[in-house]
Coordinates of N, CA and C in Angstrom, one line a residue:
M1 N -155.8 45.7 -138.9 CA -155.1 44.4 -138.9 C -156.1 43.3 -138.6
D2 N -155.9 42.1 -139.2 CA -156.8 41.0 -139.0 C -156.5 40.4 -137.6
D3 N -157.5 40.5 -136.7 CA -157.4 40.1 -135.4 C -157.0 38.6 -135.3
S4 N -157.6 37.8 -136.2 CA -157.3 36.3 -136.1 C -155.9 36.1 -136.5
K5 N -155.3 36.8 -137.4 CA -153.9 36.6 -137.8 C -153.0 37.0 -136.6
E6 N -153.3 38.1 -135.9 CA -152.5 38.6 -134.8 C -152.6 37.5 -133.7
G7 N -153.8 36.9 -133.5 CA -153.9 35.8 -132.5 C -153.0 34.7 -132.8
D8 N -152.9 34.3 -134.1 CA -152.0 33.3 -134.5 C -150.6 33.6 -134.2
R9 N -150.2 34.9 -134.4 CA -148.8 35.3 -134.2 C -148.4 35.2 -132.7
D10 N -149.3 35.5 -131.8 CA -148.9 35.7 -130.4 C -149.3 34.5 -129.6
G11 N -149.6 33.4 -130.2 CA -149.7 32.1 -129.4 C -151.1 31.5 -129.4
G12 N -152.0 32.1 -130.1 CA -153.4 31.6 -130.2 C -153.7 31.0 -131.6
G13 N -154.9 30.7 -131.8 CA -155.4 30.3 -133.2 C -154.6 29.1 -133.7
T14 N -154.0 29.3 -134.8 CA -153.3 28.2 -135.5 C -151.8 28.3 -135.4
A15 N -151.3 29.0 -134.4 CA -149.9 29.0 -134.1 C -149.3 27.6 -133.9
P16 N -148.1 27.4 -134.2 CA -147.5 26.0 -134.0 C -147.7 25.6 -132.5
P17 N -147.9 24.3 -132.2 CA -148.1 23.8 -130.9 C -147.0 24.2 -129.9
A18 N -145.7 24.1 -130.4 CA -144.6 24.4 -129.6 C -144.6 25.8 -129.1
F19 N -145.0 26.7 -130.0 CA -145.1 28.1 -129.6 C -146.2 28.4 -128.7
Q20 N -147.4 27.8 -128.9 CA -148.5 27.9 -128.0 C -148.1 27.4 -126.6
A21 N -147.4 26.3 -126.5 CA -147.0 25.8 -125.2 C -146.1 26.7 -124.5
A22 N -145.1 27.3 -125.3 CA -144.1 28.2 -124.7 C -144.8 29.5 -124.2
V23 N -145.8 30.0 -124.9 CA -146.5 31.2 -124.5 C -147.3 30.9 -123.3
Q24 N -148.0 29.7 -123.3 CA -148.9 29.4 -122.2 C -148.1 29.3 -120.9
A25 N -146.8 28.8 -121.0 CA -146.0 28.7 -119.8 C -145.6 30.1 -119.3
L26 N -145.4 31.0 -120.2 CA -145.2 32.4 -119.7 C -146.4 33.0 -119.0
R27 N -147.6 32.7 -119.6 CA -148.8 33.3 -119.0 C -149.1 32.7 -117.7
N28 N -148.7 31.5 -117.4 CA -149.0 30.8 -116.1 C -148.0 31.0 -115.1
S29 N -146.9 31.7 -115.3 CA -145.8 31.9 -114.4 C -146.2 32.7 -113.2
R30 N -145.7 32.3 -112.0 CA -146.0 33.1 -110.8 C -144.7 33.8 -110.4
L31 N -144.7 35.1 -110.1 CA -143.5 35.8 -109.9 C -143.5 36.5 -108.5
R32 N -142.4 37.0 -108.1 CA -142.3 37.6 -106.8 C -143.2 38.9 -106.8
P33 N -143.8 39.2 -105.7 CA -144.9 40.2 -105.7 C -144.5 41.6 -106.0
Q34 N -143.2 41.9 -105.9 CA -142.7 43.3 -106.3 C -142.7 43.5 -107.8
I35 N -142.8 42.5 -108.6 CA -142.7 42.6 -110.0 C -144.1 42.5 -110.6
E36 N -144.5 43.6 -111.3 CA -145.8 43.7 -112.0 C -145.5 43.4 -113.5
I37 N -146.3 42.5 -114.1 CA -146.0 42.1 -115.5 C -147.3 42.0 -116.3
D38 N -147.2 42.4 -117.5 CA -148.4 42.4 -118.4 C -148.0 42.1 -119.8
P39 N -148.8 41.5 -120.6 CA -148.5 41.4 -122.0 C -148.5 42.7 -122.7
T40 N -147.8 42.8 -123.8 CA -147.7 44.0 -124.5 C -147.5 43.7 -126.0
P41 N -147.9 44.5 -127.0 CA -147.8 44.2 -128.4 C -146.3 43.8 -128.7
A42 N -146.2 42.7 -129.5 CA -144.9 42.2 -129.8 C -144.5 42.7 -131.2
P43 N -143.2 42.8 -131.5 CA -142.7 43.2 -132.8 C -143.2 42.2 -133.8
Q44 N -143.5 42.7 -135.0 CA -144.1 41.8 -136.1 C -143.1 41.4 -137.2
R45 N -141.9 42.0 -137.2 CA -141.0 41.7 -138.3 C -139.8 40.9 -137.9
L46 N -139.6 40.5 -136.7 CA -138.4 39.8 -136.3 C -138.6 38.3 -136.5
A47 N -139.8 37.8 -136.5 CA -140.0 36.4 -136.6 C -141.5 36.1 -137.0
P48 N -141.8 34.9 -137.5 CA -143.2 34.7 -137.9 C -144.1 34.7 -136.7
Y49 N -143.6 34.4 -135.5 CA -144.4 34.3 -134.3 C -143.7 35.0 -133.2
A50 N -144.4 35.8 -132.4 CA -143.8 36.6 -131.3 C -144.8 36.9 -130.2
Y51 N -144.3 36.9 -129.0 CA -145.1 37.2 -127.8 C -144.2 38.1 -126.9
A52 N -144.8 39.1 -126.3 CA -144.0 40.0 -125.5 C -144.7 40.3 -124.2
L53 N -143.8 40.6 -123.2 CA -144.2 41.0 -121.8 C -143.5 42.2 -121.4
E54 N -144.1 43.1 -120.6 CA -143.4 44.2 -120.0 C -143.6 44.1 -118.5
A55 N -142.5 44.5 -117.8 CA -142.6 44.4 -116.4 C -142.0 45.6 -115.7
A56 N -142.4 45.8 -114.4 CA -141.8 46.9 -113.6 C -141.6 46.3 -112.2
V57 N -140.5 46.7 -111.6 CA -140.2 46.4 -110.2 C -140.7 47.5 -109.4
V58 N -141.7 47.3 -108.6 CA -142.4 48.3 -107.9 C -142.2 48.3 -106.4
D59 N -141.9 49.5 -105.8 CA -141.8 49.7 -104.4 C -142.7 50.9 -104.0
G60 N -143.9 50.6 -103.5 CA -144.8 51.7 -103.2 C -145.2 52.4 -104.5
D61 N -145.0 53.7 -104.6 CA -145.3 54.4 -105.8 C -144.1 54.6 -106.7
Q62 N -143.0 53.9 -106.5 CA -141.8 54.0 -107.3 C -141.6 52.8 -108.2
D63 N -141.2 53.0 -109.4 CA -140.7 51.9 -110.3 C -139.2 51.9 -110.1
L64 N -138.6 50.9 -109.6 CA -137.2 50.8 -109.4 C -136.5 50.3 -110.6
A65 N -137.1 49.6 -111.5 CA -136.6 49.1 -112.8 C -137.7 48.7 -113.6
D66 N -137.5 48.6 -114.9 CA -138.5 48.1 -115.8 C -137.9 47.4 -117.0
G67 N -138.6 46.7 -117.8 CA -138.1 46.0 -118.9 C -139.1 45.3 -119.8
R68 N -138.6 44.7 -120.8 CA -139.5 44.0 -121.8 C -138.8 42.7 -122.2
L69 N -139.6 41.7 -122.3 CA -139.1 40.4 -122.7 C -139.9 39.9 -123.9
V70 N -139.3 39.5 -125.0 CA -139.9 39.1 -126.2 C -139.5 37.7 -126.6
L71 N -140.5 36.8 -126.8 CA -140.3 35.5 -127.2 C -140.5 35.4 -128.7
L72 N -139.5 35.0 -129.5 CA -139.6 34.9 -131.0 C -139.6 33.4 -131.3
H73 N -140.3 33.1 -132.4 CA -140.3 31.7 -132.9 C -140.4 31.6 -134.4
D74 N -139.4 30.9 -135.0 CA -139.4 30.6 -136.4 C -139.4 29.1 -136.6
P75 N -140.5 28.5 -137.0 CA -140.5 27.0 -137.1 C -139.4 26.5 -138.0
A76 N -139.0 27.3 -139.0 CA -138.0 26.8 -140.0 C -136.6 26.9 -139.4
G77 N -136.5 27.5 -138.3 CA -135.1 27.7 -137.7 C -134.5 29.0 -138.2
H78 N -133.5 29.5 -137.5 CA -132.8 30.7 -137.9 C -131.3 30.5 -137.7
D79 N -130.6 30.8 -138.8 CA -129.1 30.5 -138.8 C -128.4 31.3 -137.6
A80 N -128.8 32.5 -137.4 CA -128.1 33.3 -136.4 C -128.5 32.8 -135.0
W81 N -129.7 32.2 -134.8 CA -130.1 31.7 -133.5 C -129.6 30.4 -133.2
H82 N -129.4 29.5 -134.2 CA -129.0 28.1 -134.0 C -130.2 27.4 -133.2
G83 N -131.4 27.7 -133.6 CA -132.6 27.2 -133.0 C -133.8 27.7 -133.6
T84 N -135.0 27.4 -133.1 CA -136.2 27.9 -133.6 C -136.8 29.0 -132.6
F85 N -136.3 29.1 -131.4 CA -136.8 30.1 -130.5 C -135.6 31.1 -130.2
R86 N -136.0 32.3 -129.8 CA -135.1 33.3 -129.4 C -135.8 34.2 -128.3
L87 N -135.1 34.6 -127.3 CA -135.5 35.5 -126.3 C -134.8 36.8 -126.4
V88 N -135.5 37.9 -126.4 CA -134.9 39.3 -126.6 C -135.4 40.1 -125.4
T89 N -134.4 40.8 -124.8 CA -134.8 41.6 -123.6 C -134.2 43.0 -123.6
L90 N -134.9 43.9 -122.9 CA -134.5 45.2 -122.5 C -134.7 45.4 -121.0
V91 N -133.7 45.8 -120.2 CA -133.9 46.0 -118.8 C -133.2 47.4 -118.5
R92 N -133.8 48.2 -117.7 CA -133.2 49.5 -117.4 C -133.6 50.0 -116.0
A93 N -132.7 50.8 -115.4 CA -132.9 51.3 -114.1 C -132.1 52.5 -113.9
E94 N -132.5 53.4 -113.0 CA -131.7 54.6 -112.7 C -130.7 54.2 -111.6
L95 N -129.5 54.9 -111.6 CA -128.4 54.6 -110.8 C -128.0 55.9 -110.0
E96 N -127.3 55.6 -108.8 CA -126.6 56.7 -108.2 C -125.4 57.1 -109.0
P97 N -125.1 58.3 -109.1 CA -124.0 58.8 -109.9 C -122.7 58.0 -109.7
E98 N -122.4 57.8 -108.4 CA -121.1 57.1 -108.1 C -121.1 55.6 -108.7
M99 N -122.2 55.0 -108.7 CA -122.3 53.7 -109.2 C -122.2 53.7 -110.7
A100 N -122.8 54.7 -111.4 CA -122.7 54.8 -112.8 C -121.3 55.1 -113.3
A101 N -120.5 55.7 -112.4 CA -119.1 56.0 -112.8 C -118.1 54.8 -112.7
D102 N -118.6 53.7 -112.1 CA -117.7 52.5 -112.0 C -117.4 52.0 -113.3
P103 N -116.1 51.9 -113.7 CA -115.7 51.4 -115.0 C -116.1 49.9 -115.3
L104 N -116.2 49.2 -114.2 CA -116.6 47.8 -114.3 C -118.1 47.5 -114.4
L105 N -118.9 48.5 -114.3 CA -120.3 48.3 -114.3 C -120.9 47.6 -115.5
P106 N -120.5 47.9 -116.7 CA -121.0 47.1 -117.9 C -120.7 45.6 -117.8
D107 N -119.5 45.3 -117.4 CA -119.1 43.9 -117.3 C -119.9 43.2 -116.2
V108 N -120.1 43.9 -115.1 CA -120.9 43.3 -114.0 C -122.3 43.1 -114.4
C109 N -122.9 44.1 -115.1 CA -124.3 43.9 -115.5 C -124.5 42.8 -116.4
W110 N -123.6 42.6 -117.3 CA -123.7 41.5 -118.3 C -123.6 40.1 -117.5
S111 N -122.7 40.1 -116.5 CA -122.5 38.9 -115.7 C -123.8 38.6 -114.9
W112 N -124.6 39.6 -114.6 CA -125.8 39.4 -113.9 C -126.8 38.6 -114.8
L113 N -126.9 39.0 -116.0 CA -127.7 38.3 -117.0 C -127.4 36.8 -117.1
T114 N -126.1 36.6 -117.4 CA -125.7 35.2 -117.6 C -125.7 34.4 -116.3
G115 N -125.4 35.1 -115.2 CA -125.5 34.5 -113.9 C -126.9 34.1 -113.5
A116 N -127.9 34.9 -113.8 CA -129.3 34.6 -113.5 C -129.8 33.4 -114.3
L117 N -129.3 33.2 -115.5 CA -129.7 32.0 -116.3 C -129.0 30.8 -115.7
Q118 N -127.7 30.9 -115.3 CA -127.0 29.8 -114.8 C -127.4 29.3 -113.4
T119 N -127.9 30.3 -112.6 CA -128.3 30.0 -111.3 C -129.5 29.1 -111.3
R120 N -130.4 29.2 -112.3 CA -131.5 28.4 -112.5 C -131.3 27.1 -113.3
G121 N -130.0 26.9 -113.6 CA -129.6 25.7 -114.4 C -130.1 25.7 -115.8
L122 N -130.2 26.8 -116.4 CA -130.7 26.9 -117.8 C -129.6 26.8 -118.8
T123 N -129.9 26.1 -119.9 CA -128.9 25.9 -121.0 C -129.4 26.8 -122.1
Y124 N -128.4 27.6 -122.7 CA -128.8 28.5 -123.7 C -127.6 28.7 -124.6
G125 N -127.8 29.3 -125.8 CA -126.7 29.5 -126.7 C -126.8 30.9 -127.4
E126 N -125.7 31.2 -128.1 CA -125.7 32.4 -128.9 C -126.1 33.7 -128.2
P127 N -125.6 33.9 -127.0 CA -125.9 35.2 -126.3 C -125.2 36.4 -126.9
S128 N -125.9 37.5 -127.0 CA -125.4 38.7 -127.5 C -126.1 39.9 -126.9
G129 N -125.5 41.0 -126.8 CA -126.1 42.2 -126.3 C -125.2 43.4 -126.0
T130 N -125.8 44.4 -125.4 CA -125.1 45.6 -125.0 C -125.5 46.0 -123.7
V131 N -124.6 46.7 -123.0 CA -124.9 47.4 -121.7 C -124.5 48.9 -121.9
T132 N -125.5 49.7 -121.7 CA -125.3 51.1 -121.9 C -125.6 51.9 -120.7
R133 N -124.7 52.9 -120.4 CA -125.0 53.8 -119.3 C -125.1 55.2 -119.8
A134 N -126.0 56.0 -119.3 CA -126.2 57.4 -119.8 C -126.4 58.3 -118.6
S135 N -126.0 59.5 -118.7 CA -126.2 60.5 -117.7 C -127.0 61.7 -118.3
S136 N -127.9 62.3 -117.5 CA -128.6 63.5 -117.9 C -128.3 64.6 -116.9
H137 N -128.0 65.8 -117.5 CA -127.8 67.0 -116.7 C -128.8 68.0 -117.1
Y138 N -129.4 68.7 -116.1 CA -130.5 69.6 -116.4 C -130.1 71.1 -116.3
F139 N -130.6 71.9 -117.2 CA -130.3 73.3 -117.3 C -131.5 74.2 -117.4
G140 N -131.3 75.5 -117.2 CA -132.4 76.5 -117.4 C -133.5 76.2 -116.5
G141 N -134.7 76.1 -117.0 CA -135.9 75.9 -116.2 C -135.9 74.6 -115.5
L142 N -135.0 73.6 -115.9 CA -135.0 72.3 -115.3 C -133.8 72.2 -114.4
S143 N -133.1 73.3 -114.1 CA -131.8 73.2 -113.4 C -131.9 72.7 -112.0
E144 N -133.1 72.8 -111.4 CA -133.3 72.4 -110.0 C -133.3 70.8 -109.9
R145 N -133.5 70.2 -111.0 CA -133.5 68.7 -111.0 C -132.1 68.2 -110.8
P146 N -131.9 67.1 -110.0 CA -130.6 66.6 -109.8 C -130.2 65.8 -111.0
S147 N -128.9 65.7 -111.3 CA -128.4 64.9 -112.4 C -128.9 63.4 -112.2
A148 N -129.1 62.7 -113.3 CA -129.6 61.4 -113.3 C -128.8 60.5 -114.2
S149 N -128.6 59.2 -113.8 CA -127.9 58.3 -114.5 C -128.7 57.0 -114.7
Q150 N -128.6 56.3 -115.8 CA -129.4 55.2 -116.1 C -128.5 54.1 -116.7
I151 N -128.8 52.8 -116.4 CA -128.2 51.7 -117.0 C -129.2 51.0 -117.8
E152 N -128.8 50.5 -119.0 CA -129.7 49.8 -119.9 C -129.0 48.5 -120.4
I153 N -129.7 47.4 -120.3 CA -129.2 46.1 -120.8 C -130.1 45.6 -121.9
R154 N -129.5 45.5 -123.1 CA -130.2 44.9 -124.2 C -129.5 43.6 -124.5
A155 N -130.3 42.5 -124.6 CA -129.6 41.2 -124.8 C -130.6 40.2 -125.5
S156 N -130.0 39.2 -126.1 CA -130.8 38.1 -126.7 C -130.1 36.8 -126.5
W157 N -130.8 35.7 -126.4 CA -130.2 34.4 -126.3 C -131.1 33.3 -126.8
T158 N -130.6 32.2 -127.2 CA -131.4 31.1 -127.7 C -131.6 30.0 -126.6
P159 N -132.9 29.9 -126.1 CA -133.1 28.9 -125.0 C -133.1 27.5 -125.6
R160 N -132.6 26.6 -124.8 CA -132.5 25.2 -125.2 C -133.9 24.6 -125.3
E161 N -134.2 23.9 -126.4 CA -135.5 23.3 -126.6 C -135.6 21.9 -125.9
G162 N -136.7 21.7 -125.2 CA -136.9 20.4 -124.5 C -137.8 19.5 -125.3
L163 N -138.6 18.8 -124.5 CA -139.6 17.8 -125.1 C -140.5 18.5 -126.0
G164 N -140.8 18.0 -127.2 CA -141.7 18.6 -128.2 C -141.1 19.8 -128.8
G165 N -139.8 20.1 -128.6 CA -139.2 21.3 -129.2 C -139.6 22.5 -128.4
V166 N -140.0 22.4 -127.2 CA -140.5 23.6 -126.4 C -139.5 23.9 -125.3
P167 N -139.0 25.2 -125.3 CA -138.0 25.6 -124.2 C -138.8 25.8 -122.9
D168 N -138.1 25.8 -121.8 CA -138.6 26.1 -120.5 C -138.8 27.6 -120.3
T169 N -139.8 28.1 -121.0 CA -139.9 29.6 -121.0 C -140.3 30.1 -119.6
A170 N -140.9 29.3 -118.8 CA -141.3 29.8 -117.4 C -140.0 30.0 -116.6
A171 N -139.0 29.1 -116.7 CA -137.8 29.3 -116.0 C -136.9 30.4 -116.6
H172 N -137.0 30.6 -117.9 CA -136.3 31.8 -118.4 C -136.9 33.1 -118.0
L173 N -138.2 33.1 -117.9 CA -138.9 34.3 -117.4 C -138.5 34.6 -115.9
A174 N -138.4 33.5 -115.1 CA -138.1 33.6 -113.7 C -136.6 34.2 -113.6
S175 N -135.7 33.7 -114.5 CA -134.4 34.2 -114.4 C -134.3 35.7 -114.9
W176 N -135.1 36.0 -115.8 CA -135.2 37.4 -116.3 C -135.7 38.3 -115.2
C177 N -136.7 37.8 -114.4 CA -137.2 38.6 -113.3 C -136.1 38.7 -112.2
D178 N -135.3 37.7 -112.0 CA -134.2 37.8 -111.1 C -133.3 38.9 -111.5
L179 N -133.0 39.0 -112.8 CA -132.2 40.1 -113.3 C -132.8 41.5 -113.0
L180 N -134.1 41.6 -113.3 CA -134.8 42.8 -113.0 C -134.7 43.2 -111.5
A181 N -134.9 42.3 -110.6 CA -134.9 42.5 -109.2 C -133.5 42.9 -108.8
Q182 N -132.5 42.3 -109.4 CA -131.1 42.6 -109.0 C -130.7 44.0 -109.5
V183 N -131.1 44.4 -110.7 CA -130.8 45.7 -111.2 C -131.6 46.8 -110.3
A184 N -132.8 46.4 -109.8 CA -133.6 47.3 -109.0 C -133.0 47.5 -107.6
G185 N -132.1 46.6 -107.2 CA -131.6 46.7 -105.9 C -132.4 46.0 -104.8
L186 N -133.3 45.1 -105.2 CA -134.0 44.3 -104.2 C -133.2 43.3 -103.5
P187 N -133.5 43.0 -102.3 CA -132.7 41.9 -101.6 C -133.0 40.6 -102.3
P188 N -132.1 39.6 -102.1 CA -132.3 38.3 -102.7 C -133.6 37.7 -102.4
A189 N -134.2 36.9 -103.3 CA -135.5 36.3 -103.1 C -135.4 35.1 -102.1
G190 N -134.3 34.5 -102.0 CA -134.2 33.3 -101.2 C -132.8 33.0 -100.8
P191 N -132.5 32.0 -99.9 CA -131.2 31.6 -99.5 C -130.2 31.3 -100.6
G192 N -130.7 30.7 -101.7 CA -129.9 30.3 -102.8 C -129.3 31.5 -103.6
D193 N -129.9 32.7 -103.3 CA -129.4 33.9 -104.1 C -128.6 34.8 -103.1
A194 N -128.2 34.3 -102.0 CA -127.5 35.2 -101.0 C -126.2 35.8 -101.5
S195 N -125.6 35.2 -102.5 CA -124.3 35.7 -103.0 C -124.5 36.9 -104.1
I196 N -125.7 37.1 -104.4 CA -126.0 38.1 -105.5 C -125.7 39.5 -104.9
V197 N -125.0 40.3 -105.7 CA -124.7 41.7 -105.4 C -125.7 42.6 -106.2
T198 N -126.4 43.5 -105.6 CA -127.4 44.3 -106.2 C -127.0 45.7 -106.3
L199 N -127.6 46.4 -107.2 CA -127.4 47.9 -107.2 C -128.2 48.5 -106.1
P200 N -127.7 49.6 -105.5 CA -128.4 50.3 -104.5 C -129.7 50.9 -105.1
Q201 N -130.8 50.9 -104.3 CA -132.0 51.5 -104.8 C -131.8 52.9 -105.2
R202 N -132.5 53.3 -106.2 CA -132.2 54.7 -106.7 C -133.0 55.7 -105.9
R203 N -132.7 57.0 -106.2 CA -133.1 58.0 -105.3 C -134.6 58.4 -105.4
G204 N -135.1 58.4 -106.6 CA -136.5 59.0 -106.7 C -137.4 58.1 -107.6
P205 N -138.7 58.4 -107.6 CA -139.6 57.7 -108.5 C -139.3 57.9 -110.0
Q206 N -139.7 56.9 -110.7 CA -139.6 57.0 -112.2 C -141.1 57.0 -112.7
S207 N -141.4 57.9 -113.6 CA -142.7 58.0 -114.1 C -143.0 56.7 -114.9
R208 N -144.2 56.1 -114.8 CA -144.5 54.9 -115.4 C -145.2 55.1 -116.7

């Protein structure tokens, strides 16, 4: 692949100024120390320009939750987005079996996403997504492993564009990290988040 072309796509080179500014804001963001975040290759077919981050909520040698956030940009606009930018996310964590069995869990998890955005005063449009829970049971040579349950949130939304057509991507990243921390079962980051209900921390480490 042409490295210069890839640099254009992910916020460097001759990428549109609005996209470059949005990516730079993501790169300059400061997050709570329990969240480790790094750039990762972005999908190439969803939009002309894309930038992606992956993150993990870490407690010692355990990953309590992990996820991926992708910023998409189409300068010509996109009918389904109703805008020129789109944020796409995946968040997942392991659960205690009794929590996974709660019939209201999918609705609660979706409300965590929208609530994280609203708590930071962010305006957005066209939200869509799925909440999936899955259980694994082990047999034969793996029968000594305890059953495991996992929640997975896949979602996308259109961030409101501000001055120069640039959305506040730093604030959207912060709200996404709030969601990650909430799913991981971390305590609230500050007094303003005291009403947040979190998942209990899971039982064992997840391989990274």
